[in-house]
Amino acid sequence: MDNTEIMELLNFEDSGKNNGIRYWYARELMKLLGYENYTVFKNVINKATQACITLNIDVQENFIQIKRDIDGKEQSDFKLSRFACYLISMNGDPKKQQVARVQVYYITLSEKIRAYYEQSGNVERILIRDELSGKEKSLAGIAKKHGVVSYPLFQNAGYRGLYNMDLNKLKIMKGLKDLDRSLLDFMGKEELAANLFRITQTEAKIRNENIQGQNNLEVTAEKVGKEVRNTMIKISGTKPEDLELTDDVRTVKKDLKDTHKKFKKLDKPKK
């Protein structure tokens, strides 16, 4: 790490404030991470906030909305905990050197965090997985209204289209040990995103074309799955069934919660 990098990381620690709690201002963190536009940076904050909600961690404790005077003008801002800064940096633009350096800095704080830097998509991964749960429920409701009697058969048709095989065979082929678990819980970010796109487009097609009946809906689900499959292969050259599974999302969430506790302890006021 060169002198410039060391100075940037010292600036991160020095910019922290202590007033009963240790916190960082979002607008100051924005500059440290190489962002110039607060509206753009607010999108990164929103993703980090959603990650907190998904983890059932108190948002108000980590993202405190405030108004403060900046250069004689009252502006909206946040008081951010160290964990909030971590989530923001993990959701930041990795092309920015400042973001990458802060991510590396977090490695030095905890061995737990090292694993998350090595798989830097994990924070975003839990967001996509959480969104998928909601979209699955929405698709199930629409499918039922349009005549699906057996949802498992309808669901399997979508997987068959995307993976060119039935769901149970896919689980075995990918090496999922507990066949009762959802395969989605073990997918990486790229594969989760593909399934999210498949599900949202299946629902849109059913709605837009008012498709009715179990058989017609299964055909639709499989057809949309095939379209997504062909697109993935065309763009990346990789078949979706060849994408490797990763850590159980339940374990990811648990370890992120442990990281939150570790950071709270790290910044606990000294008596």
Short mmCIF file of C-alpha atoms in Angstrom, two decimals:
data_model
loop_
_atom_site.label_atom_id
_atom_site.label_comp_id
_atom_site.label_asym_id
_atom_site.label_seq_id
_atom_site.Cartn_x
_atom_site.Cartn_y
_atom_site.Cartn_z
CA MET A 1 0.00 0.00 0.00
CA ASP A 2 1.58 3.32 -1.05
CA ASN A 3 1.60 6.61 0.87
CA THR A 4 -1.41 7.96 -1.05
CA GLU A 5 -3.49 4.91 -0.16
CA ILE A 6 -2.44 5.09 3.49
CA MET A 7 -3.39 8.77 3.66
CA GLU A 8 -6.81 8.06 2.13
CA LEU A 9 -7.53 5.38 4.73
CA LEU A 10 -6.31 7.61 7.56
CA ASN A 11 -8.68 10.26 6.20
CA PHE A 12 -11.52 7.75 6.49
CA GLU A 13 -10.80 7.12 10.18
CA ASP A 14 -10.12 10.80 10.88
CA SER A 15 -13.43 11.82 9.29
CA GLY A 16 -15.33 9.75 11.86
CA LYS A 17 -17.13 11.72 14.58
CA ASN A 18 -17.78 10.79 18.21
CA ASN A 19 -20.87 12.02 20.01
CA GLY A 20 -22.09 9.15 22.15
CA ILE A 21 -21.70 7.00 19.03
CA ARG A 22 -19.06 6.89 16.30
CA TYR A 23 -20.39 7.94 12.92
CA TRP A 24 -19.45 9.28 9.51
CA TYR A 25 -21.35 11.88 7.48
CA ALA A 26 -22.61 10.49 4.17
CA ARG A 27 -21.61 13.59 2.22
CA GLU A 28 -18.05 13.32 3.54
CA LEU A 29 -17.90 9.58 2.85
CA MET A 30 -19.12 10.32 -0.69
CA LYS A 31 -15.99 12.38 -1.38
CA LEU A 32 -13.70 9.79 0.23
CA LEU A 33 -15.16 7.15 -2.09
CA GLY A 34 -14.65 9.31 -5.18
CA TYR A 35 -18.25 10.33 -5.84
CA GLU A 36 -19.08 13.88 -6.88
CA ASN A 37 -22.87 13.77 -7.18
CA TYR A 38 -24.93 13.17 -4.03
CA THR A 39 -27.96 12.04 -6.02
CA VAL A 40 -25.88 9.24 -7.57
CA PHE A 41 -24.34 8.41 -4.19
CA LYS A 42 -27.82 8.31 -2.61
CA ASN A 43 -28.59 5.32 -4.86
CA VAL A 44 -25.66 3.47 -3.28
CA ILE A 45 -26.95 4.41 0.19
CA ASN A 46 -30.41 3.10 -0.72
CA LYS A 47 -28.96 -0.28 -1.71
CA ALA A 48 -27.03 -0.45 1.55
CA THR A 49 -30.18 0.46 3.50
CA GLN A 50 -32.11 -2.30 1.75
CA ALA A 51 -29.37 -4.76 2.72
CA CYS A 52 -29.84 -3.73 6.35
CA ILE A 53 -33.59 -4.35 6.07
CA THR A 54 -33.01 -7.75 4.48
CA LEU A 55 -30.71 -8.69 7.37
CA ASN A 56 -33.28 -7.50 9.94
CA ILE A 57 -30.72 -5.06 11.32
CA ASP A 58 -32.03 -1.76 12.70
CA VAL A 59 -31.80 0.78 9.86
CA GLN A 60 -32.28 3.79 12.16
CA GLU A 61 -29.32 2.66 14.24
CA ASN A 62 -27.01 2.61 11.22
CA PHE A 63 -28.47 5.22 8.85
CA ILE A 64 -29.60 8.30 10.80
CA GLN A 65 -31.22 10.89 8.51
CA ILE A 66 -30.37 14.46 9.48
CA LYS A 67 -30.30 18.04 8.25
CA ARG A 68 -27.10 20.01 8.75
CA ASP A 69 -25.52 23.27 7.71
CA ILE A 70 -22.98 22.88 4.91
CA ASP A 71 -21.33 26.08 3.64
CA GLY A 72 -24.20 28.18 4.99
CA LYS A 73 -26.93 26.03 3.43
CA GLU A 74 -29.09 23.44 5.18
CA GLN A 75 -28.80 20.10 3.39
CA SER A 76 -30.01 16.55 3.98
CA ASP A 77 -27.39 14.06 5.12
CA PHE A 78 -26.90 10.82 7.07
CA LYS A 79 -24.97 9.85 10.14
CA LEU A 80 -23.56 6.46 9.17
CA SER A 81 -22.29 3.69 11.43
CA ARG A 82 -19.11 1.84 10.50
CA PHE A 83 -21.30 -1.05 9.32
CA ALA A 84 -23.32 1.33 7.12
CA CYS A 85 -20.04 2.60 5.62
CA TYR A 86 -19.06 -1.02 5.00
CA LEU A 87 -22.32 -1.82 3.20
CA ILE A 88 -22.02 1.35 1.13
CA SER A 89 -18.43 0.59 0.12
CA MET A 90 -19.40 -2.98 -0.83
CA ASN A 91 -22.16 -1.56 -3.05
CA GLY A 92 -19.91 1.17 -4.44
CA ASP A 93 -18.46 1.36 -7.93
CA PRO A 94 -15.44 -1.03 -7.89
CA LYS A 95 -13.94 0.91 -10.81
CA LYS A 96 -13.28 3.78 -8.42
CA GLN A 97 -9.87 3.36 -6.80
CA GLN A 98 -11.08 5.01 -3.61
CA VAL A 99 -13.89 2.45 -3.26
CA ALA A 100 -11.49 -0.45 -3.82
CA ARG A 101 -9.08 0.94 -1.22
CA VAL A 102 -11.75 1.29 1.45
CA GLN A 103 -12.89 -2.25 0.70
CA VAL A 104 -9.32 -3.45 1.22
CA TYR A 105 -9.15 -1.46 4.45
CA TYR A 106 -12.08 -3.39 5.87
CA ILE A 107 -10.15 -6.62 5.33
CA THR A 108 -7.69 -5.50 7.98
CA LEU A 109 -10.48 -5.15 10.54
CA SER A 110 -11.92 -8.65 10.53
CA GLU A 111 -11.25 -12.09 9.14
CA LYS A 112 -15.01 -12.39 8.61
CA ILE A 113 -14.86 -9.44 6.25
CA ARG A 114 -12.01 -10.99 4.28
CA ALA A 115 -14.42 -13.66 3.04
CA TYR A 116 -16.87 -11.00 1.91
CA TYR A 117 -14.24 -9.04 0.04
CA GLU A 118 -13.15 -12.21 -1.75
CA GLN A 119 -16.80 -12.65 -2.76
CA SER A 120 -17.67 -8.98 -3.04
CA GLY A 121 -21.01 -9.74 -4.70
CA ASN A 122 -22.46 -11.20 -1.50
CA VAL A 123 -24.07 -7.99 -0.25
CA GLU A 124 -25.78 -7.42 -3.59
CA ARG A 125 -26.55 -11.13 -3.76
CA ILE A 126 -28.73 -11.05 -0.64
CA LEU A 127 -30.63 -8.09 -2.09
CA ILE A 128 -31.38 -9.93 -5.33
CA ARG A 129 -32.36 -13.09 -3.41
CA ASP A 130 -34.74 -11.08 -1.23
CA GLU A 131 -36.28 -9.41 -4.29
CA LEU A 132 -36.68 -12.82 -5.92
CA SER A 133 -38.76 -14.04 -2.97
CA GLY A 134 -41.20 -11.20 -3.52
CA LYS A 135 -41.32 -11.71 -7.29
CA GLU A 136 -41.92 -15.46 -6.87
CA LYS A 137 -44.95 -14.73 -4.67
CA SER A 138 -46.23 -12.22 -7.21
CA LEU A 139 -45.82 -14.68 -10.10
CA ALA A 140 -47.56 -17.43 -8.11
CA GLY A 141 -50.53 -15.13 -7.53
CA ILE A 142 -50.81 -14.14 -11.19
CA ALA A 143 -50.40 -17.74 -12.37
CA LYS A 144 -53.19 -18.89 -10.07
CA LYS A 145 -55.53 -16.16 -11.33
CA HIS A 146 -54.82 -17.21 -14.91
CA GLY A 147 -55.58 -20.87 -14.39
CA VAL A 148 -52.54 -22.63 -12.91
CA VAL A 149 -53.74 -25.59 -10.85
CA SER A 150 -50.35 -27.19 -10.19
CA TYR A 151 -47.82 -24.47 -9.41
CA PRO A 152 -44.84 -26.89 -9.06
CA LEU A 153 -45.35 -28.01 -12.69
CA PHE A 154 -45.59 -24.38 -13.83
CA GLN A 155 -42.49 -23.46 -11.82
CA ASN A 156 -40.56 -26.44 -13.18
CA ALA A 157 -41.37 -25.38 -16.74
CA GLY A 158 -39.59 -22.07 -16.18
CA TYR A 159 -36.49 -23.82 -14.84
CA ARG A 160 -36.60 -26.31 -17.70
CA GLY A 161 -36.56 -23.49 -20.20
CA LEU A 162 -33.62 -21.71 -18.56
CA TYR A 163 -31.54 -24.79 -17.73
CA ASN A 164 -32.69 -27.30 -20.36
CA MET A 165 -33.58 -29.80 -17.61
CA ASP A 166 -36.11 -30.30 -14.82
CA LEU A 167 -35.51 -28.68 -11.43
CA ASN A 168 -34.81 -31.88 -9.47
CA LYS A 169 -32.28 -33.05 -12.06
CA LEU A 170 -30.70 -29.58 -11.97
CA LYS A 171 -30.30 -29.73 -8.17
CA ILE A 172 -28.54 -33.09 -8.42
CA MET A 173 -26.36 -31.97 -11.32
CA LYS A 174 -25.26 -28.83 -9.44
CA GLY A 175 -24.49 -30.88 -6.33
CA LEU A 176 -27.11 -29.43 -3.96
CA LYS A 177 -26.96 -31.66 -0.88
CA ASP A 178 -30.37 -30.84 0.61
CA LEU A 179 -32.84 -31.32 -2.23
CA ASP A 180 -35.63 -29.76 -0.14
CA ARG A 181 -33.85 -26.39 -0.12
CA SER A 182 -34.40 -23.75 -2.79
CA LEU A 183 -31.61 -23.72 -5.35
CA LEU A 184 -31.86 -19.92 -5.33
CA ASP A 185 -30.32 -19.84 -1.84
CA PHE A 186 -27.03 -21.13 -3.26
CA MET A 187 -26.82 -19.22 -6.55
CA GLY A 188 -24.27 -16.52 -7.25
CA LYS A 189 -25.23 -12.98 -8.23
CA GLU A 190 -25.17 -13.58 -11.98
CA GLU A 191 -27.41 -16.63 -11.82
CA LEU A 192 -29.83 -15.00 -9.37
CA ALA A 193 -30.13 -11.99 -11.68
CA ALA A 194 -30.94 -14.28 -14.61
CA ASN A 195 -33.71 -15.96 -12.63
CA LEU A 196 -35.06 -12.62 -11.47
CA PHE A 197 -35.27 -11.50 -15.10
CA ARG A 198 -36.92 -14.80 -16.10
CA ILE A 199 -39.59 -14.50 -13.41
CA THR A 200 -40.40 -10.83 -14.03
CA GLN A 201 -40.64 -11.37 -17.80
CA THR A 202 -42.83 -14.45 -17.37
CA GLU A 203 -45.26 -12.44 -15.24
CA ALA A 204 -45.22 -9.55 -17.73
CA LYS A 205 -45.97 -11.87 -20.66
CA ILE A 206 -48.86 -13.53 -18.82
CA ARG A 207 -50.35 -10.15 -17.96
CA ASN A 208 -49.82 -8.51 -21.34
CA GLU A 209 -51.11 -11.41 -23.41
CA ASN A 210 -53.75 -12.57 -20.90
CA ILE A 211 -52.57 -16.17 -21.20
CA GLN A 212 -54.96 -18.67 -19.61
CA GLY A 213 -54.84 -22.33 -18.58
CA GLN A 214 -52.28 -24.65 -17.00
CA ASN A 215 -50.80 -25.97 -20.24
CA ASN A 216 -50.55 -22.58 -21.95
CA LEU A 217 -48.94 -21.04 -18.88
CA GLU A 218 -46.37 -23.85 -18.64
CA VAL A 219 -45.52 -23.33 -22.31
CA THR A 220 -45.11 -19.60 -21.65
CA ALA A 221 -42.87 -20.13 -18.61
CA GLU A 222 -40.64 -22.52 -20.56
CA LYS A 223 -40.49 -20.23 -23.60
CA VAL A 224 -39.42 -17.22 -21.51
CA GLY A 225 -36.83 -19.37 -19.75
CA LYS A 226 -35.37 -20.41 -23.10
CA GLU A 227 -35.18 -16.79 -24.24
CA VAL A 228 -33.20 -15.85 -21.13
CA ARG A 229 -30.99 -18.92 -21.58
CA ASN A 230 -30.17 -18.03 -25.18
CA THR A 231 -29.40 -14.44 -24.20
CA MET A 232 -27.01 -15.56 -21.44
CA ILE A 233 -25.18 -17.95 -23.76
CA LYS A 234 -24.98 -15.30 -26.49
CA ILE A 235 -23.56 -12.64 -24.16
CA SER A 236 -21.26 -14.65 -21.88
CA GLY A 237 -20.87 -17.97 -23.67
CA THR A 238 -21.77 -19.74 -20.42
CA LYS A 239 -24.72 -22.08 -19.96
CA PRO A 240 -26.66 -21.27 -16.76
CA GLU A 241 -26.39 -24.87 -15.54
CA ASP A 242 -22.58 -24.52 -15.65
CA LEU A 243 -22.55 -21.64 -13.16
CA GLU A 244 -21.21 -22.83 -9.82
CA LEU A 245 -23.21 -22.67 -6.62
CA THR A 246 -21.82 -20.66 -3.72
CA ASP A 247 -22.33 -20.25 0.04
CA ASP A 248 -25.77 -20.72 1.55
CA VAL A 249 -27.44 -17.30 1.67
CA ARG A 250 -28.54 -18.07 5.24
CA THR A 251 -24.89 -18.40 6.25
CA VAL A 252 -24.06 -15.18 4.40
CA LYS A 253 -26.74 -13.31 6.33
CA LYS A 254 -25.63 -14.77 9.65
CA ASP A 255 -22.01 -13.81 9.10
CA LEU A 256 -22.96 -10.30 7.98
CA LYS A 257 -24.94 -9.92 11.21
CA ASP A 258 -21.85 -11.08 13.12
CA THR A 259 -19.83 -8.42 11.29
CA HIS A 260 -22.38 -5.81 12.36
CA LYS A 261 -21.94 -6.86 15.99
CA LYS A 262 -18.15 -6.78 15.65
CA PHE A 263 -18.23 -3.24 14.29
CA LYS A 264 -20.54 -2.08 17.08
CA LYS A 265 -18.07 -3.48 19.60
CA LEU A 266 -15.15 -1.84 17.77
CA ASP A 267 -16.75 1.60 17.92
CA LYS A 268 -18.28 1.25 21.38
CA PRO A 269 -17.46 4.36 23.46
CA LYS A 270 -14.57 3.79 25.82
CA LYS A 271 -15.48 4.10 29.51
#
